[in-house]
Coordinates of C-alpha atoms in Angstrom, one line a residue:
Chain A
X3 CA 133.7 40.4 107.5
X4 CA 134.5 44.0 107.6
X5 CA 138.5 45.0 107.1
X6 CA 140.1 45.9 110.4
X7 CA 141.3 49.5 108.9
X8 CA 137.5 50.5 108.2
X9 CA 136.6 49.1 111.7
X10 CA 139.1 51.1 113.7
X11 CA 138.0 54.4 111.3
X12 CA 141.4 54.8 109.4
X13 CA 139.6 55.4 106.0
X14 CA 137.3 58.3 107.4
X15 CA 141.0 59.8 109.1
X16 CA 142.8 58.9 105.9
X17 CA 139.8 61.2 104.1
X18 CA 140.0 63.8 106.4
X19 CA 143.6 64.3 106.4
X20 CA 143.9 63.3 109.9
X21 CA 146.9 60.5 109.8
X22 CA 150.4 61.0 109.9
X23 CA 152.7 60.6 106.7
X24 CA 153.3 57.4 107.6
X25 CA 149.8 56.4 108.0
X26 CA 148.8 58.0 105.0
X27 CA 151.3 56.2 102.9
X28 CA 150.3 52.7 104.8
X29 CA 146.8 53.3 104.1
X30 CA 147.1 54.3 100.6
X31 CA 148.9 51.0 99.9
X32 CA 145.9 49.2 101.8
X33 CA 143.6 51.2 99.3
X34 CA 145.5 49.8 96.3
X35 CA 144.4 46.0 97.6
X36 CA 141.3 46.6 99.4
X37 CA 137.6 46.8 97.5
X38 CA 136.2 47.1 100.9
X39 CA 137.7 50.3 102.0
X40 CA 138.1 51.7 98.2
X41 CA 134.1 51.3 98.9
X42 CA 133.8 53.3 102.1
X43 CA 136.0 56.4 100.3
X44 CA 133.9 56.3 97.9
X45 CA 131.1 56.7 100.1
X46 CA 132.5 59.4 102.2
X47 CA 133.7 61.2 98.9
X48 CA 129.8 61.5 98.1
X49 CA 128.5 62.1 101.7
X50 CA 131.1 65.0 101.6
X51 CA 130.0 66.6 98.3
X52 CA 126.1 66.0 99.5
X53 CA 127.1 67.7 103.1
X54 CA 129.4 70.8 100.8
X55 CA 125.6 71.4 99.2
X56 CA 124.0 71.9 102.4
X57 CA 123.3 75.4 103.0
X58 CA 125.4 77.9 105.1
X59 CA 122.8 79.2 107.4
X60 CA 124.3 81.9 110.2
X61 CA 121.7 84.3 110.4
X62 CA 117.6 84.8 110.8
X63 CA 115.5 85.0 107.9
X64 CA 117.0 87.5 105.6
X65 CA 120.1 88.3 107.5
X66 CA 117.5 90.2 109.5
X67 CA 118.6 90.1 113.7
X68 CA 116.3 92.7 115.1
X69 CA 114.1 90.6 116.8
X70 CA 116.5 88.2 118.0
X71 CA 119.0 91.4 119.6
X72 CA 115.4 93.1 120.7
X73 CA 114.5 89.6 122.3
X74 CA 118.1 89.1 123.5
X75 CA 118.3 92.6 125.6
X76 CA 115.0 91.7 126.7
X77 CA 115.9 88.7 128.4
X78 CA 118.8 90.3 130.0
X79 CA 117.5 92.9 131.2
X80 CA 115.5 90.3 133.2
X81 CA 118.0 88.8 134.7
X82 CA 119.8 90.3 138.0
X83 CA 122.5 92.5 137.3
X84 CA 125.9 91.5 137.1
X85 CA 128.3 91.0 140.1
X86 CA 131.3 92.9 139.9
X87 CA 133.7 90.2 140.6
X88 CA 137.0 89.7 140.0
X89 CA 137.6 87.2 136.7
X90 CA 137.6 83.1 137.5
X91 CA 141.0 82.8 137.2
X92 CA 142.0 85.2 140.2
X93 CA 139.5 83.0 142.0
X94 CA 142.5 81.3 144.0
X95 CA 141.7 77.5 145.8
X96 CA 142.4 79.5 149.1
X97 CA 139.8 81.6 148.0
X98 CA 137.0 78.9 147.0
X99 CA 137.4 77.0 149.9
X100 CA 137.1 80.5 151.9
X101 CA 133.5 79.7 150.5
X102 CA 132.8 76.3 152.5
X103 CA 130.9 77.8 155.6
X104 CA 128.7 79.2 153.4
X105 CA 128.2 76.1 151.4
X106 CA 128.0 74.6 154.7
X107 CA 124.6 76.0 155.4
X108 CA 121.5 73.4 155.9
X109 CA 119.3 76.1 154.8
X110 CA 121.0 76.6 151.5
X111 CA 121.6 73.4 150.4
X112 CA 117.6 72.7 151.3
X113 CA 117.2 75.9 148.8
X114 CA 119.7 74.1 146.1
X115 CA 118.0 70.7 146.2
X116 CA 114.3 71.9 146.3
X117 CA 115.5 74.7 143.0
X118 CA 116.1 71.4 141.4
X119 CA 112.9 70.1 142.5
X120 CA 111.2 73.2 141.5
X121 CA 113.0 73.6 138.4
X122 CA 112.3 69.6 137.5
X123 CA 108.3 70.6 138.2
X124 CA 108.5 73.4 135.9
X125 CA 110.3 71.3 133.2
X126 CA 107.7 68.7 133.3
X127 CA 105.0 70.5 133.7
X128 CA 104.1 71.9 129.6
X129 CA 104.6 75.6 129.5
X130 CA 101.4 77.4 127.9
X131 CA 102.0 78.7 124.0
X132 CA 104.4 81.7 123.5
X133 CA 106.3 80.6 127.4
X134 CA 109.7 79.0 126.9
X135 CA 109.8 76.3 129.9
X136 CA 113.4 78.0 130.9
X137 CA 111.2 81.7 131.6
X138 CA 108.4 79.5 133.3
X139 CA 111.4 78.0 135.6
X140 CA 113.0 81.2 136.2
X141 CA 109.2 82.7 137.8
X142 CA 108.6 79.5 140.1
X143 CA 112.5 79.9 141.5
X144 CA 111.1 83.6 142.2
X145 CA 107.7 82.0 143.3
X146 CA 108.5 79.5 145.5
X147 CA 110.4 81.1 148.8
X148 CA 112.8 78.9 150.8
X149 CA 111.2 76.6 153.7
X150 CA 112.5 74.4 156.6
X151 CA 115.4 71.5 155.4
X152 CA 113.5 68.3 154.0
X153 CA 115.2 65.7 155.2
X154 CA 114.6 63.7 152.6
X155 CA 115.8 65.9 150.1
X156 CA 118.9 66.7 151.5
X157 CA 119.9 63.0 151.9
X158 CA 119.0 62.6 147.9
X159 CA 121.6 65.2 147.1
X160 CA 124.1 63.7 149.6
X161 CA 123.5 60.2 147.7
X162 CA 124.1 62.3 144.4
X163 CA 127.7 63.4 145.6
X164 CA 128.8 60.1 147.4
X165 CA 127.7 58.0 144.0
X166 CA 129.2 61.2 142.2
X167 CA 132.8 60.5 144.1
X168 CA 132.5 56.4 143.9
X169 CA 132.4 56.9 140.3
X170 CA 135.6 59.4 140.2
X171 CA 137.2 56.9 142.5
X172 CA 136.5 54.2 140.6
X173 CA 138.0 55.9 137.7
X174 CA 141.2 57.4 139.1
X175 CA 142.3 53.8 140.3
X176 CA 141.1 52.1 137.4
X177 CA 144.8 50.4 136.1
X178 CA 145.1 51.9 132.6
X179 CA 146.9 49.1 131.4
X180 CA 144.4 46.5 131.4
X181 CA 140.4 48.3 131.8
X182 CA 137.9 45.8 132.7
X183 CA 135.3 46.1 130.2
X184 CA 132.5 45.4 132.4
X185 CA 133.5 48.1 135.2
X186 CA 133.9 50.7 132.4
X187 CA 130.1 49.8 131.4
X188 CA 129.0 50.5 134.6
X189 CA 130.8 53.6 135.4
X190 CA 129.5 54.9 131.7
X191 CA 126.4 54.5 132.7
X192 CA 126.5 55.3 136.1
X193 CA 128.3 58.9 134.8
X194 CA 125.4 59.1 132.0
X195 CA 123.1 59.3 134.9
X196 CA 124.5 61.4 137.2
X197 CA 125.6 63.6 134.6
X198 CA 121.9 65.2 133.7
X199 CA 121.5 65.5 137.8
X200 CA 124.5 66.9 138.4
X201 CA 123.9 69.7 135.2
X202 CA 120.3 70.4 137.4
X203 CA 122.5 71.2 141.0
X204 CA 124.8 73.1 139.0
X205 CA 122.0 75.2 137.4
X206 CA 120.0 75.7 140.9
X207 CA 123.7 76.9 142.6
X208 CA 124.5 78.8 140.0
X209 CA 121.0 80.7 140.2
X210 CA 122.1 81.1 143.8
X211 CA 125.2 82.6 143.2
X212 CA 127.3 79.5 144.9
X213 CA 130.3 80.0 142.9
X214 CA 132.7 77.6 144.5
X215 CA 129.9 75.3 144.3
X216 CA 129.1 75.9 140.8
X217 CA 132.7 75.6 139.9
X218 CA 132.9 72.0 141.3
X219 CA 129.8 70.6 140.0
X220 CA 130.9 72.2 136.0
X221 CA 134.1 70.4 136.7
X222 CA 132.4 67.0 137.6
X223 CA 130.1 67.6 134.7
X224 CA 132.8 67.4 132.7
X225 CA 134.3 64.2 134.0
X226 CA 130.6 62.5 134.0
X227 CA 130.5 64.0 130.3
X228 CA 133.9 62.6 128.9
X229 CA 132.5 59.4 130.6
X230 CA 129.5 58.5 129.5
X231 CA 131.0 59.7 126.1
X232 CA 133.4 57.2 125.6
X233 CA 132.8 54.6 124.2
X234 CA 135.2 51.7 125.5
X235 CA 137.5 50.5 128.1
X236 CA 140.5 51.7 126.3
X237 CA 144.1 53.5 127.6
X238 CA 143.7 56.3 126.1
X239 CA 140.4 57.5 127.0
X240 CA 140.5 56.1 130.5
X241 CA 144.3 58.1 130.9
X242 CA 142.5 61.2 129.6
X243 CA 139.6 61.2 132.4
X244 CA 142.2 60.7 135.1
X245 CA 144.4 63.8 133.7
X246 CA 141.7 65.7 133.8
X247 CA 140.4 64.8 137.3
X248 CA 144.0 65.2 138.5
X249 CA 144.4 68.6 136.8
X250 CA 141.1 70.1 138.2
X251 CA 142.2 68.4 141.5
X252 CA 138.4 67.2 141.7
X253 CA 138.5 64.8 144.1
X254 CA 140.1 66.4 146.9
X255 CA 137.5 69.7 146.1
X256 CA 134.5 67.1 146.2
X257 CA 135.8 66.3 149.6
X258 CA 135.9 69.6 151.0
X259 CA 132.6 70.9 149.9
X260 CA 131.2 67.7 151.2
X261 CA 132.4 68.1 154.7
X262 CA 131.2 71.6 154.5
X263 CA 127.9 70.5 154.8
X264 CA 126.9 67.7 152.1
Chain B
X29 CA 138.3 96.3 120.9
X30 CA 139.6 92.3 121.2
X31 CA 137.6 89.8 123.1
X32 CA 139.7 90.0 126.3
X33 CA 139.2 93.8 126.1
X34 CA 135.3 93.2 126.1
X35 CA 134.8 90.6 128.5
X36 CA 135.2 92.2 131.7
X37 CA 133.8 95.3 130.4
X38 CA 130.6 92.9 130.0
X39 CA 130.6 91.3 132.9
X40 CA 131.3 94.2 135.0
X41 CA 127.7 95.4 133.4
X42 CA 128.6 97.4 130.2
X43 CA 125.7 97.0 127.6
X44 CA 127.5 97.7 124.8
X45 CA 130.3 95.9 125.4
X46 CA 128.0 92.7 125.9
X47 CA 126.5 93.6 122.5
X48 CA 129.6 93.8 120.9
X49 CA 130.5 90.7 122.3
X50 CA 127.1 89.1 120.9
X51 CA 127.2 91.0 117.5
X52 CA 131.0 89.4 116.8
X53 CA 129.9 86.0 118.0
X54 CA 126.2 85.5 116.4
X55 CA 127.1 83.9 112.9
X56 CA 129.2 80.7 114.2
X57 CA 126.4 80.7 117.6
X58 CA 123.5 80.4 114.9
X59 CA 125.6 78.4 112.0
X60 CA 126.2 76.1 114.8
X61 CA 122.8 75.4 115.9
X62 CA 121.2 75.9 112.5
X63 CA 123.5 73.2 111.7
X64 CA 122.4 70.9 114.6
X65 CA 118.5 72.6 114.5
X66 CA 117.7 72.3 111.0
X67 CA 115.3 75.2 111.1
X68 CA 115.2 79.0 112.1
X69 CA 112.9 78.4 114.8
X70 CA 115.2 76.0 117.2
X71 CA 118.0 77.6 115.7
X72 CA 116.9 81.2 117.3
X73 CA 116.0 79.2 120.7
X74 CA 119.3 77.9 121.1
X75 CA 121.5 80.9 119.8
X76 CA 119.0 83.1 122.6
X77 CA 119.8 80.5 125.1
X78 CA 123.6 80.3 124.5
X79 CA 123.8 84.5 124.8
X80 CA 121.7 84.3 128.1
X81 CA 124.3 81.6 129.3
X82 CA 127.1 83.4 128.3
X83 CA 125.6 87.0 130.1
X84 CA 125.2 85.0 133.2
X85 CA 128.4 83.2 133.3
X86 CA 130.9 86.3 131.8
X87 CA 132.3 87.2 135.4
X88 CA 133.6 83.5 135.5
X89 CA 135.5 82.7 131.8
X90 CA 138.6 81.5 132.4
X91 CA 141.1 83.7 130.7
X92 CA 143.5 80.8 129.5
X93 CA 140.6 79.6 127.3
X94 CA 139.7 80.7 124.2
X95 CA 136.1 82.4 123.8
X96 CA 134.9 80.6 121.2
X97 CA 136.6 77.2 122.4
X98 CA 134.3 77.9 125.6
X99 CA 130.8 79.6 123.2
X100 CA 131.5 76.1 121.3
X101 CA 130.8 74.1 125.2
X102 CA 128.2 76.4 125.9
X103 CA 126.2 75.9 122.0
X104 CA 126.6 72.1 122.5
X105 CA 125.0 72.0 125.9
X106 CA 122.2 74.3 124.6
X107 CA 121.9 72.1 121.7
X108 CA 121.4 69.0 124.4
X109 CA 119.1 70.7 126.5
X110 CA 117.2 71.8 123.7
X111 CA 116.6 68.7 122.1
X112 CA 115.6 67.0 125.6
X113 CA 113.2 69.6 126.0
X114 CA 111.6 69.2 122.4
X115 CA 111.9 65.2 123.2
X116 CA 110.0 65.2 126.6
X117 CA 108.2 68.3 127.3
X118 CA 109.0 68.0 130.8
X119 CA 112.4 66.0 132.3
X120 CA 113.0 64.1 135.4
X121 CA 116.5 63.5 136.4
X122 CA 117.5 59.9 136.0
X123 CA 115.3 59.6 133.4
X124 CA 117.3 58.4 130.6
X125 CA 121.0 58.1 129.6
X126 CA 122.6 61.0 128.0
X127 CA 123.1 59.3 125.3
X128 CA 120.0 57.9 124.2
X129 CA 118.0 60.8 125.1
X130 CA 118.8 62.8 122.3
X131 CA 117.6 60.6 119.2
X132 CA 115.1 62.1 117.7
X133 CA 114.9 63.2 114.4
X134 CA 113.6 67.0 113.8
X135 CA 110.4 68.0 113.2
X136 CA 111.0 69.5 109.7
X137 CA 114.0 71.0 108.0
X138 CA 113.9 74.5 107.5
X139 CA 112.9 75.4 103.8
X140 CA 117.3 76.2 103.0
X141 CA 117.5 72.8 103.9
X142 CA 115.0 71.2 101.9
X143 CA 116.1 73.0 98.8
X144 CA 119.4 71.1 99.0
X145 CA 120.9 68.3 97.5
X146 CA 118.4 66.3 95.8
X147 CA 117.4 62.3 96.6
X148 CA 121.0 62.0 98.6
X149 CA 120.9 65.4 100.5
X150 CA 117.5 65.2 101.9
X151 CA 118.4 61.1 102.7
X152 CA 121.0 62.9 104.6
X153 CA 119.4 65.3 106.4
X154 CA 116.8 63.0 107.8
X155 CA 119.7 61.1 109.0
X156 CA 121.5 63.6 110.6
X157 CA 118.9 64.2 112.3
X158 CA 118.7 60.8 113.5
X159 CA 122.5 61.2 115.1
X160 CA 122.8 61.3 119.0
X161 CA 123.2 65.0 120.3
X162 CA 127.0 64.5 120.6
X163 CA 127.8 62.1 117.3
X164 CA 125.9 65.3 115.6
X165 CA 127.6 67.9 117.3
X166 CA 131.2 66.7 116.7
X167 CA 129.9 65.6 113.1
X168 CA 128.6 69.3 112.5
X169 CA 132.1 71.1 113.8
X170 CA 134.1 68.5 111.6
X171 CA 132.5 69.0 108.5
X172 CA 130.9 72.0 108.6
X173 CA 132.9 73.8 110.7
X174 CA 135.8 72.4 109.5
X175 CA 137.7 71.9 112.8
X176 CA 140.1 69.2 113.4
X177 CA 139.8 66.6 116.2
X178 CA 142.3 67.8 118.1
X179 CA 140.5 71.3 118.0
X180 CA 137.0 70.0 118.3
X181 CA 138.9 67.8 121.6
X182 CA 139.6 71.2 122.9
X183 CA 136.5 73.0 122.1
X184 CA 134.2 70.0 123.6
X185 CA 136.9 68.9 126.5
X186 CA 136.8 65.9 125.2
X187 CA 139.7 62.9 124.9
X188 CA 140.5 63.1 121.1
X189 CA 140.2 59.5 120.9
X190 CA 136.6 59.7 122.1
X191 CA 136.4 62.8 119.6
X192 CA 137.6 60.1 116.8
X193 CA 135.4 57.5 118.0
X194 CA 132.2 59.0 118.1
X195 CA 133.1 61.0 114.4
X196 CA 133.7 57.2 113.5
X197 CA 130.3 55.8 114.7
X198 CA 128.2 59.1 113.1
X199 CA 130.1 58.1 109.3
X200 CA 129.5 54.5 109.9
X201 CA 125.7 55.0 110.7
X202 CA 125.7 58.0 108.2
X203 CA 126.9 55.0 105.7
X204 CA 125.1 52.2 106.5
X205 CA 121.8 54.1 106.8
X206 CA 122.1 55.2 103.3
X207 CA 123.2 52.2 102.0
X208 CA 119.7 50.6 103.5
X209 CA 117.7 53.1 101.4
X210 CA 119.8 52.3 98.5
X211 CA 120.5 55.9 98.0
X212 CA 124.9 55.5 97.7
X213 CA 124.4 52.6 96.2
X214 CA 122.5 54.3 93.2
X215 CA 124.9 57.1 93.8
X216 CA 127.6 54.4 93.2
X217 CA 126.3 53.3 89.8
X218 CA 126.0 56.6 88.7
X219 CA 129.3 57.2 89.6
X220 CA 130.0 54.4 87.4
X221 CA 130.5 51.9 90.3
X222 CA 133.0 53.2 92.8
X223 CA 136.5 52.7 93.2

């Protein structure tokens, strides 16, 4: 049976400095009595000193960044130039929501959803020798001009923000006191899935210049992230997700870009 | 020139400024991904990817947020997307979970890395490698970057808890995967038996 203190991760805190006097004087005592966790130091003490052997790398071959700067400005130049706009955080809420009618279009959010279906294509598709797949995906956004609104895949994004808000609901009036277990497995996975869609819609808006868009979608990445990252149903995590959906005032912002037109 | 004097220079189109900005940056960009790479190659692939994010995405940084808080969101993202791309080739959305995407081990260790450490280092490295994406990321700024949790919390926007957690579960695998090849506990005897 494995000591509670090395379950919860105490030993690994107590190694890394991490606990509080208290703790560290609590845990020291436990070390005295315990050859389980006296063990597990001992471990970590020679994981550490392997890890402190394993080499410092921060630069190319030889210190040498020519061809990564040469590549770098290359890349760049590619790209469109940048807007001239004023920094994020002068971008008021009055501001983004200025931006609904123009997230409100059919036509764009057809462009959006087919970008992700164009940029999904180039991802699966294998990239000849020398082509990064992310260059390949930039040329067929280029390529591939916007057509009519598909139906059908303007009703799959839809179902991507309703399940998207579900979850976020699901999580703001979850009671912290007493998480059920099996809802928090659901909503982790739920959130682990949405989460790589939700990074594609974010890309493809982004490459549109949607910024309000954009902004909302990085913000419910970061819930579906924190999510599917944690690993159980317990106060603190669960407390955490809410803060931050309350702080970023995410739900009422999913609302109002939906009723602009998803 | 500070980073606050150089980011809206950048994003309003300066070149040099956006060099500058790259030039200070570049050591903990590639430490970071060398780290999580193991080899030049990816290593360069992600730190190129991270500076192309960061070009695109100057005109909206939040100015309450550090810069390197954010470059360290932006290099574990890159380090994700990387990895799923070596993994599959080719992605389809709803594919997989997040988290059990990312498992592969690497390809092979740049030659820095195989020089070090002997039997227990390169036991190590093959299990680092073997870490989920965000075990390895937060193991990486822990111990090699030397961050605290609350700090790697910040930098990842993460609850420390699940910061704790998941540090937890990478030592515990780290651990108990050594222990299976017998490589602590040889390390134990010739430590002359642990504590």
């Amino acid at each position: 049976m494995t000591c509670g203190l090395l379950e919860r991760g105490t030993i690994e805190l107590y190694w890394y400095g991490e606990l509080s006097q208290g703790e560290r004087d609590e845990a020291r005592r436990h070390l005295d009595r315990c050859l389980e966790c006296r063990q597990a130091l001992h471990d970590i003490e020679i994981i550490a000193a392997a890890l402190a052997e394993r080499p410092e790398v921060a630069s190319p071959p030889g210190g040498d960044w020519s061809r990564f700067m040469a590549e770098l400005s290359a890349a760049v130049a590619a790209e469109p130039r940048p807007k001239r706009t004023p920094p994020a955080e002068s971008v008021t809420r009055a501001g983004r929501h200025r931006l609904v009618p123009y997230l409100a279009s059919a036509a764009l959010l057809a462009l959006v959803t087919m970008s992700v279906f164009t940029l999904v294509r180039g991802r699966s598709a294998t990239p000849p020798d020398g082509f990064r797949a992310d260059v390949v995906m930039d040329v067929s956004f280029e390529a591939r001009p916007p057509s009519l609104p598909d139906p059908a895949l303007v009703s799959l994004s839809d179902q991507h923000f309703q399940r998207s808000k579900l979850v976020l609901l699901g999580l703001t009036t979850r009671d912290t006191a007493a998480p059920a277990a099996e809802d928090w497995e659901y909503e982790r996975d739920l959130a682990a899935t949405l989460l790589q869609d939700t990074r594609l819609y974010r890309r493809a808006v982004e490459e549109h210049g949607m910024t309000g868009l954009a902004d909302v979608l990085r913000d419910l990445e970061m819930v579906l992230l924190q999510t599917s990252m944690s690993e159980g149903p317990d106060r603190e995590s669960l407390e955490g997700i809410q803060r931050l959906i309350r702080r970023r005032d995410l739900l009422t912002r999913m609302s109002v870009v939906h009723a602009g037109g998803f | 020139m500070s980073d606050s004097d150089l980011i809206p220079r950048a994003a309003g189109g300066d070149p040099a400024a956006f060099q500058a900005l790259v030039e200070r940056h570049r050591p903990m960009v590639y430490r970071v991904a060398y780290q999580f790479a193991g080899n030049h190659h990816d290593a360069e692939d992600i730190a190129q990817d991270v500076f192309l994010k960061v070009f695109r995405s100057l005109d909206r940084f939040r100015y309450d947020a550090q810069l390197t808080s954010w470059l360290y969101r932006i290099v574990m993202n890159a380090c994700i997307d990387h990895r799923r791309r070596q993994k599959s080739g080719g992605w389809v959305p709803g594919e997989e979970a997040e988290g059990t995407l990312l498992n592969m081990p690497e390809e092979s260790p740049g030659p820095e890395a195989r020089a070090y450490g002997g039997e227990i280092g390169q036991a190590l490295e093959a299990e680092i490698g073997r870490l989920p994406a965000g075990q390895r990321v937060i193991f990486i700024m822990r111990h090699h970057q030397g961050l605290k949790l609350t700090e790697i919390a910040e930098a990842l926007g993460l609850a420390e808890g699940t910061v704790k957690r998941q540090l937890h579960a990478a030592v515990h695998r780290l651990r108990h995967a050594l222990t299976r090849a017998n490589v602590l506990a040889s390390a134990n005897g010739a430590a002359g038996g642990g504590a």
